[in-house]
Tab-separated table of C-alpha atoms in Angstrom:
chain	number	residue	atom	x	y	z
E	1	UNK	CA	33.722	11.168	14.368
E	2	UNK	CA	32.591	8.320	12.137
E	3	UNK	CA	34.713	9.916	9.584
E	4	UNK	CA	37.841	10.196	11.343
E	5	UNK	CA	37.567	6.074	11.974
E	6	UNK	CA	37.345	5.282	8.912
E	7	UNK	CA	40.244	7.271	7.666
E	8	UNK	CA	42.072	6.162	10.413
E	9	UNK	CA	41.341	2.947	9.012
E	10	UNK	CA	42.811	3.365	5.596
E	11	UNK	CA	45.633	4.224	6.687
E	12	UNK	CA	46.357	1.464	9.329
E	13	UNK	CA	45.977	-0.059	5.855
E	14	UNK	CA	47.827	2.135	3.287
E	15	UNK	CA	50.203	-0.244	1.722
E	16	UNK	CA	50.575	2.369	-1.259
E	17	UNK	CA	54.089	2.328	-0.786
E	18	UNK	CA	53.760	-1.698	-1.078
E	19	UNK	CA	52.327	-1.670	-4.460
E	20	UNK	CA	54.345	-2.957	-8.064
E	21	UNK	CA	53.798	-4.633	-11.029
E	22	UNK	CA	57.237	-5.789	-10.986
E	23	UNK	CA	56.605	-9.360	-13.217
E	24	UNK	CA	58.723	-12.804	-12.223
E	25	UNK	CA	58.673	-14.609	-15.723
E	26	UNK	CA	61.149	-17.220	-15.201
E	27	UNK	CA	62.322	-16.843	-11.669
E	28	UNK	CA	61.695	-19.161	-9.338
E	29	UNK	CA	60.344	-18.351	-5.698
E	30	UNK	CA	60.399	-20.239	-2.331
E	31	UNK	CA	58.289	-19.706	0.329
E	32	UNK	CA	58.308	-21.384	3.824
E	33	UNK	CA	54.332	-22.113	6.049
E	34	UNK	CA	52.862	-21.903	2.679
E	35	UNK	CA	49.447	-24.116	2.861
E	36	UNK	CA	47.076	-21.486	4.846
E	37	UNK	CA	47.313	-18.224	6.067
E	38	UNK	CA	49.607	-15.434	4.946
E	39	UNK	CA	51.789	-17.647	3.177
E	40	UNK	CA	49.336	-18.986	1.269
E	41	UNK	CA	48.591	-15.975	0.272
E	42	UNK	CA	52.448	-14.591	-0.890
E	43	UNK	CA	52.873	-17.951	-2.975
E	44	UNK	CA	49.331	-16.564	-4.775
E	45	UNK	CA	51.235	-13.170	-5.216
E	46	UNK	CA	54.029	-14.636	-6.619
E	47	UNK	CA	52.545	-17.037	-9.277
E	48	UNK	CA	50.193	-14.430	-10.946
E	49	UNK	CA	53.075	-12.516	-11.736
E	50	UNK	CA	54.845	-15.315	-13.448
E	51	UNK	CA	57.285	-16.836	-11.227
E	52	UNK	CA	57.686	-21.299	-10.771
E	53	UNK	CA	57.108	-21.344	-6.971
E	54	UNK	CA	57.286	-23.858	-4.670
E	55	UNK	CA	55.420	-24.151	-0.917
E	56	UNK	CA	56.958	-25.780	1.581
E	57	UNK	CA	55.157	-27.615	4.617
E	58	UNK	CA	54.964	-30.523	6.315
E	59	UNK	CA	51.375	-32.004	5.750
E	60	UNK	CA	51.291	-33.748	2.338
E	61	UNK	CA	47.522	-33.155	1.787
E	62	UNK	CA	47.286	-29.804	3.069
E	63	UNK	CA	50.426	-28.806	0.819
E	64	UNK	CA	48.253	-30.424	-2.433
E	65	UNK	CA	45.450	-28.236	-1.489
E	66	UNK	CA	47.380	-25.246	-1.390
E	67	UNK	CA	48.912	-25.903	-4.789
E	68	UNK	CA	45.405	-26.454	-6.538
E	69	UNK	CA	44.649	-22.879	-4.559
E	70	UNK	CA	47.367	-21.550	-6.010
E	71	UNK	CA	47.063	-22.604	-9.324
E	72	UNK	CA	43.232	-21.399	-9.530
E	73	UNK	CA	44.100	-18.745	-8.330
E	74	UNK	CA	46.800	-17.628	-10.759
E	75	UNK	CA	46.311	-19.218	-13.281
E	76	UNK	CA	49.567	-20.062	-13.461
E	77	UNK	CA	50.242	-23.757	-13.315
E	78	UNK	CA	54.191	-23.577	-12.818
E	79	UNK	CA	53.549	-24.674	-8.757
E	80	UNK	CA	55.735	-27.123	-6.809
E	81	UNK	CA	54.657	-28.550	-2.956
E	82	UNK	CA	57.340	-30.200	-1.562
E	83	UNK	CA	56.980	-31.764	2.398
E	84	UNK	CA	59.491	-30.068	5.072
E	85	UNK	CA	59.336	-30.358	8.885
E	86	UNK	CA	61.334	-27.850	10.699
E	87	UNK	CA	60.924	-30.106	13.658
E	88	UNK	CA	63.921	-31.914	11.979
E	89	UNK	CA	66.918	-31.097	10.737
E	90	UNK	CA	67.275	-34.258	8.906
E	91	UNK	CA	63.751	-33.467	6.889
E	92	UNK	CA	65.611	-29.666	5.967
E	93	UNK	CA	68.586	-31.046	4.830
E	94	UNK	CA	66.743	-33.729	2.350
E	95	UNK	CA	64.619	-31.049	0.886
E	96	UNK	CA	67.574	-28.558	0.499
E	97	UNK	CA	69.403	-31.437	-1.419
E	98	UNK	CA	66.210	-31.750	-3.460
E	99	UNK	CA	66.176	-28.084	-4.606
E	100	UNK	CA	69.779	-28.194	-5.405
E	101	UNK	CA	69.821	-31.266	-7.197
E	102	UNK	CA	66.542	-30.512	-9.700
E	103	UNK	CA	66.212	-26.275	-9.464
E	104	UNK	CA	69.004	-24.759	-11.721
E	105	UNK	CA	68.107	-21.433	-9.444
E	106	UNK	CA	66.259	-19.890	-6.505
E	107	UNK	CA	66.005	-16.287	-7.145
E	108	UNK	CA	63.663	-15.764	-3.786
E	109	UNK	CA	63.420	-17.375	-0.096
E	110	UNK	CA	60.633	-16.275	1.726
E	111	UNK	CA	61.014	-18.138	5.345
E	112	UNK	CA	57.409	-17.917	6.276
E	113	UNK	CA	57.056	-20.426	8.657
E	114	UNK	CA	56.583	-19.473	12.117
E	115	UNK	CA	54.396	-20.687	15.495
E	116	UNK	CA	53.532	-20.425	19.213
E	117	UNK	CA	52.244	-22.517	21.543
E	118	UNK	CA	54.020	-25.472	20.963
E	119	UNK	CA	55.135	-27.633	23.668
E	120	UNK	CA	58.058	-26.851	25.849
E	121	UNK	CA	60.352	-29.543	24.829
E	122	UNK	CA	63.805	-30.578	22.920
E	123	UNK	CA	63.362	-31.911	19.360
E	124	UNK	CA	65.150	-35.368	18.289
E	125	UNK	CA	67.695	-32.593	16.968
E	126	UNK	CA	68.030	-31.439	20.924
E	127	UNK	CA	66.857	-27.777	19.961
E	128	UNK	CA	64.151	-26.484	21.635
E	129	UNK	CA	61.120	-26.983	20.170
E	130	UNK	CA	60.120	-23.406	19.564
E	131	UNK	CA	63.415	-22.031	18.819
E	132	UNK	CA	64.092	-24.556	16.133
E	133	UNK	CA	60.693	-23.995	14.274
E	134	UNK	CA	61.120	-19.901	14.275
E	135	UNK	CA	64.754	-19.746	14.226
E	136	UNK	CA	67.069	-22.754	13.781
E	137	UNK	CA	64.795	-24.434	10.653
E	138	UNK	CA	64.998	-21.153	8.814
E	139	UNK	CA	68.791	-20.268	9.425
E	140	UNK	CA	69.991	-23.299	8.606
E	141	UNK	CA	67.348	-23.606	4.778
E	142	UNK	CA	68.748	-20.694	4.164
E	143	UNK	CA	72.335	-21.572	5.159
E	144	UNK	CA	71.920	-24.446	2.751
E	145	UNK	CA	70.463	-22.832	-0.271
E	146	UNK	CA	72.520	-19.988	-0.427
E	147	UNK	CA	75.320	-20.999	-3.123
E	148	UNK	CA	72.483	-21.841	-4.982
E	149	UNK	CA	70.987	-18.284	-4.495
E	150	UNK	CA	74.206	-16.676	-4.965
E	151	UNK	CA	74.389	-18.315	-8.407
E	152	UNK	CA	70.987	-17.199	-9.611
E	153	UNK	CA	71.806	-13.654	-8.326
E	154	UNK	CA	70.721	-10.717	-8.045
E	155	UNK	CA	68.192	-12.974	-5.273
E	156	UNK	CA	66.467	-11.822	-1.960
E	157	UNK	CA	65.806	-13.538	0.990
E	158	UNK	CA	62.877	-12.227	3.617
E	159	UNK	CA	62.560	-13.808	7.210
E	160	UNK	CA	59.542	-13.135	8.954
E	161	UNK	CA	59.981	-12.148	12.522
E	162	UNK	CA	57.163	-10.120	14.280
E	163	UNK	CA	57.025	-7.223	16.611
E	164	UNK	CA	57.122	-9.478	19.358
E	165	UNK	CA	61.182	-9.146	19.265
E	166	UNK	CA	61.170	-5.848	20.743
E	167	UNK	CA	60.755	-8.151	24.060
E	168	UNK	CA	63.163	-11.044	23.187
E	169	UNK	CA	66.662	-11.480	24.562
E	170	UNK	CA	69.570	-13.963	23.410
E	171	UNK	CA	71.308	-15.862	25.748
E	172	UNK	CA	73.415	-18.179	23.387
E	173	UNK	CA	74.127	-20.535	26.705
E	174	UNK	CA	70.522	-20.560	27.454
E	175	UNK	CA	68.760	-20.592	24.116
E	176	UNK	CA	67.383	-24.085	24.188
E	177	UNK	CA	67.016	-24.400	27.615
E	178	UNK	CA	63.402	-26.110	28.176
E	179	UNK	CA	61.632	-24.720	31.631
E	180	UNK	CA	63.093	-21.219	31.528
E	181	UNK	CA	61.162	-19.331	29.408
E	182	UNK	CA	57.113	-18.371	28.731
E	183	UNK	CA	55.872	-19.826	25.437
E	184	UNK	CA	54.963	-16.453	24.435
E	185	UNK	CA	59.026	-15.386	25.537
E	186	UNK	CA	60.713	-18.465	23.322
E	187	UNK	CA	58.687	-16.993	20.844
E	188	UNK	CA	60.004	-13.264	21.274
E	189	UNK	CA	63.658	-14.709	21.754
E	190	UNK	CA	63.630	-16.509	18.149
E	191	UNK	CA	62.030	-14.092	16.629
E	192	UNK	CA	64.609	-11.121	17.450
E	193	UNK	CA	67.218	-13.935	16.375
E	194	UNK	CA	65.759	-13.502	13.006
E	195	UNK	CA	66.561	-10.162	12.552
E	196	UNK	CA	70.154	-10.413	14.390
E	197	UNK	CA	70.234	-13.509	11.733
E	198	UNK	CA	69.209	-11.088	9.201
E	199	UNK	CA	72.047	-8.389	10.474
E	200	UNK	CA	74.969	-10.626	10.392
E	201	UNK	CA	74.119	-13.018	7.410
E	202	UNK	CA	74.337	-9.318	5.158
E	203	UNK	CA	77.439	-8.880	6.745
E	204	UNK	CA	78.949	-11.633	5.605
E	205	UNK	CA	77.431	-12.224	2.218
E	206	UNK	CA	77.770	-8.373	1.045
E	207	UNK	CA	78.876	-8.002	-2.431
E	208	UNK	CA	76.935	-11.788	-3.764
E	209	UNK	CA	74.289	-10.127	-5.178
E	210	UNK	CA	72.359	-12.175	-2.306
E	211	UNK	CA	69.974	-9.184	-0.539
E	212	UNK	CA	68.338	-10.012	2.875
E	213	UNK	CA	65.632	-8.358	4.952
E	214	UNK	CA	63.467	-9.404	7.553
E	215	UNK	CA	60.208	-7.998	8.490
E	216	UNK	CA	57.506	-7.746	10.550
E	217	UNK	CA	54.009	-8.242	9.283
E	218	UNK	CA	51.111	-6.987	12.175
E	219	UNK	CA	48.859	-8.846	12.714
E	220	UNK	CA	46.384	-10.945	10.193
E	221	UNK	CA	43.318	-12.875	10.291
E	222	UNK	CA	44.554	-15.906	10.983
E	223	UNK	CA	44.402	-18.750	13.220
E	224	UNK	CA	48.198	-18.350	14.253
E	225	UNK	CA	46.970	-19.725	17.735
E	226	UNK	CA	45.879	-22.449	16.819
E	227	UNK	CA	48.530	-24.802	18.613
E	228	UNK	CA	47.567	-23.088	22.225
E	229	UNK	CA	46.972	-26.120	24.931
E	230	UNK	CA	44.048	-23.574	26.198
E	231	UNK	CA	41.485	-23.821	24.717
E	232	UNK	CA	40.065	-20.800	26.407
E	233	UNK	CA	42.994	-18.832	25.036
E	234	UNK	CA	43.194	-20.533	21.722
E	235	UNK	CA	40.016	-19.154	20.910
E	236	UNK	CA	39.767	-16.088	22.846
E	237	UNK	CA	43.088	-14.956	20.914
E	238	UNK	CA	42.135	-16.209	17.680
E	239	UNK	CA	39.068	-14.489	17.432
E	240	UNK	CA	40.820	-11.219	18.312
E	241	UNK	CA	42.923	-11.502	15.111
E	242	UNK	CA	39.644	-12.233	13.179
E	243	UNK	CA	38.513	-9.111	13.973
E	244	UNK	CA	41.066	-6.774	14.624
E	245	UNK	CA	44.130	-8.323	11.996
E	246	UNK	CA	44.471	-7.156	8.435
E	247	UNK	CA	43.306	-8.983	5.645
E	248	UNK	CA	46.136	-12.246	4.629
E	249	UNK	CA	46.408	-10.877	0.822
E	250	UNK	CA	47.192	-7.677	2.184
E	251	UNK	CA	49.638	-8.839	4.909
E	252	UNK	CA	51.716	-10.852	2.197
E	253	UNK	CA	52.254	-7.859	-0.182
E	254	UNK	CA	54.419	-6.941	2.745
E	255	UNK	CA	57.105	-9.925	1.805
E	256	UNK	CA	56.251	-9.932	-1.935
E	257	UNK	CA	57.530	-6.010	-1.567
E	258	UNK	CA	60.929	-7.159	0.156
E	259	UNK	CA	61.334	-9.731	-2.979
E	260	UNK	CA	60.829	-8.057	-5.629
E	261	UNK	CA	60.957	-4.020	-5.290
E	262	UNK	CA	64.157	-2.037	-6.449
E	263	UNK	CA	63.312	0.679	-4.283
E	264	UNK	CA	64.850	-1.802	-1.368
E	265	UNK	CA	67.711	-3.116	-3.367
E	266	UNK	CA	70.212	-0.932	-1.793
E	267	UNK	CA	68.548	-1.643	2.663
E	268	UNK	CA	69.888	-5.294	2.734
E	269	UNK	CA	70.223	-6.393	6.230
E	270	UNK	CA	67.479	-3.763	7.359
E	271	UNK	CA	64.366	-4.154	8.934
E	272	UNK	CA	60.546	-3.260	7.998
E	273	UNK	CA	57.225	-2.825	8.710
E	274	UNK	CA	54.350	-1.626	6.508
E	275	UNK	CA	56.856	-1.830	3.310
E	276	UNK	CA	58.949	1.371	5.029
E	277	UNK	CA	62.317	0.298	6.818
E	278	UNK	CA	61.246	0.320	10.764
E	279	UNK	CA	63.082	0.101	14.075
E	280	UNK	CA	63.912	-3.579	15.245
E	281	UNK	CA	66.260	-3.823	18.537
E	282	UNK	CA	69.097	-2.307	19.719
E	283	UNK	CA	70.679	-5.721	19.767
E	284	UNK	CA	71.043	-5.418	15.728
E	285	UNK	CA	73.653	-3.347	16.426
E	286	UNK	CA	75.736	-5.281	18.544
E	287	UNK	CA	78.116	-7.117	16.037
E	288	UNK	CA	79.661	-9.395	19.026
E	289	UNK	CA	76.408	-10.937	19.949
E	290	UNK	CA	75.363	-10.962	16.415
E	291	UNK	CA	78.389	-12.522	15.396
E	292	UNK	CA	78.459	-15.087	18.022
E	293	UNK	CA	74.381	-15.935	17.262
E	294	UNK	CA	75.842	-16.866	14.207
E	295	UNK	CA	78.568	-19.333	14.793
E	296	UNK	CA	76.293	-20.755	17.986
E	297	UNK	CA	73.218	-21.284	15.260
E	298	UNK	CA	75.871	-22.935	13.048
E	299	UNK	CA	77.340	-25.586	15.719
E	300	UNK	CA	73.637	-26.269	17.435
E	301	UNK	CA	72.546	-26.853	13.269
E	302	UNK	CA	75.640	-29.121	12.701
E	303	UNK	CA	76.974	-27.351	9.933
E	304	UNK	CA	79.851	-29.688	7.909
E	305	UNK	CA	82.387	-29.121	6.588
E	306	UNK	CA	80.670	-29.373	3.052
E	307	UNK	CA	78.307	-27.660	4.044
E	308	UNK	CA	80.447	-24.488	5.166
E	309	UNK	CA	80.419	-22.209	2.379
E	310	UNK	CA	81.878	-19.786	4.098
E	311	UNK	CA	85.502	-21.935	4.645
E	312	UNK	CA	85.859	-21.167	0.845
């Protein structure tokens, strides 16, 4: 019996299929949530095999920590931390003007960032608070940065939803409607927008050279509960992932996979799980409500005329 659990183990942990030394010698990598936890741990990946990458967060100090981390960690002193809040659209605009005015290219987005618990409230941006942290802050980085990708092609992008969406709905009337919806289903909703984000934004960008996947990563050992009000809960839950969630290095090979790997060069706009392509929602094949996710997120964002790549 003792036997069987442990091989049972290994292979709720095989990420054989995960595995490469593909090298990143002068590319340059973005990643999203990047001073603890699994993105900490991708922006680690990415350095030791040679690629300039820059972590994105909102907490200066933190973000300074997680650079020396990186750095020691690598070896590899090629590390940028630049401050982002996706609590504001303002703060995502100014640091997508910064990476297009001083990076010549951006070969890899990984939009990391993600959270639950937070209050049930509209942002200065009037976005709910939850949908604009795991959906709106990510759709409209990437929005921003991708004529920039598109000129350093080939370049991947990999959003990070969770297996969570499987419960979401989208109600594009009702998305940022404060009162209506459990923390824990705000959370589901944005993060099956992700994927339907995912769906339509391949649609529409085929042929660039610009890949996109989205993924979901399990669960980690992590304290991804840390902004529960509960303190009860907050602890009871994050304990749970400290002993039941993989280990963060192995989580992140999962995204470092979708970035780099030819063997997924040719499954943009698909979704995975355990570095195989994996069921999502039945809603990622319904090109109306994908299609109309995508102009909402674009109006809600404030997308300019400038800004509109795709008037061109």
């Amino acid at each position: 019996m003792k036997k069987n659990r442990l091989y049972s183990m290994r292979v709720l942990d095989d990420f054989t299929n995960c595995e490469s030394n593909v090298r990143l010698d002068g590319k340059v990598a973005l990643v999203t949530g990047a001073t603890s936890g699994t993105g900490l741990e991708i922006a680690k990946n990415l350095a030791r095999r040679g690629a300039k990458v820059i972590i994105a967060s909102r907490n200066p100090a933190k973000l300074e920590t997680a650079r020396n981390q990186i750095i020691q960690s690598s070896g590899n002193e090629n590390v940028d931390a630049k401050p982002i809040d996706f609590e504001s659209l303002k703060s995502i605009r100014n640091f997508a003007y910064d990476i297009r005015m001083f990076e010549p290219k951006l070969n890899i987005l990984i939009n990391n960032i993600g959270a639950i618990g937070l209050d049930d409230r509209l942002t200065g941006d009037n976005l709910h608070t939850m949908m604009q942290v795991n959906y709106f802050g990510a759709f409209l980085l990437t929005f921003l940065l991708f004529r920039l990708m598109k000129a350093s092609a080939p370049s991947r992008i990999v959003n990070v939803s969770s297996l969570a969406l499987i419960l979401g709905k989208i109600e594009i009337d009702h998305m940022n409607d404060v009162g209506r919806y459990s923390n824990f289903s705000i959370y589901c909703n944005a993060k099956l927008a992700d994927v339907l984000f995912t769906v339509e934004m391949d649609r529409r960008v085929r042929g660039s050279g610009v890949s996109v996947y989205s993924m979901d990563p399990g669960l980690g050992k992590s304290q991804f509960f840390r902004n529960y009000g509960s303190s009860f809960w907050k602890n009871t839950l994050n304990c749970l992932l400290l002993i039941f969630g993989r280990p963060l290095h192995r989580v992140a090979i999962m995204s470092v996979f979708l970035a780099i790997d030819l063997r997924v060069e040719r499954a943009s706009g698909k979704h995975f799980r355990d570095c195989h392509e994996f069921y999502s929602s039945w809603f990622a094949n319904d090109t109306i409500l994908t299609a109309k996710l995508w102009e909402e997120s674009k109006r809600l964002v404030g997308i300019t005329p400038k800004e509109d790549w795709e008037r061109f």
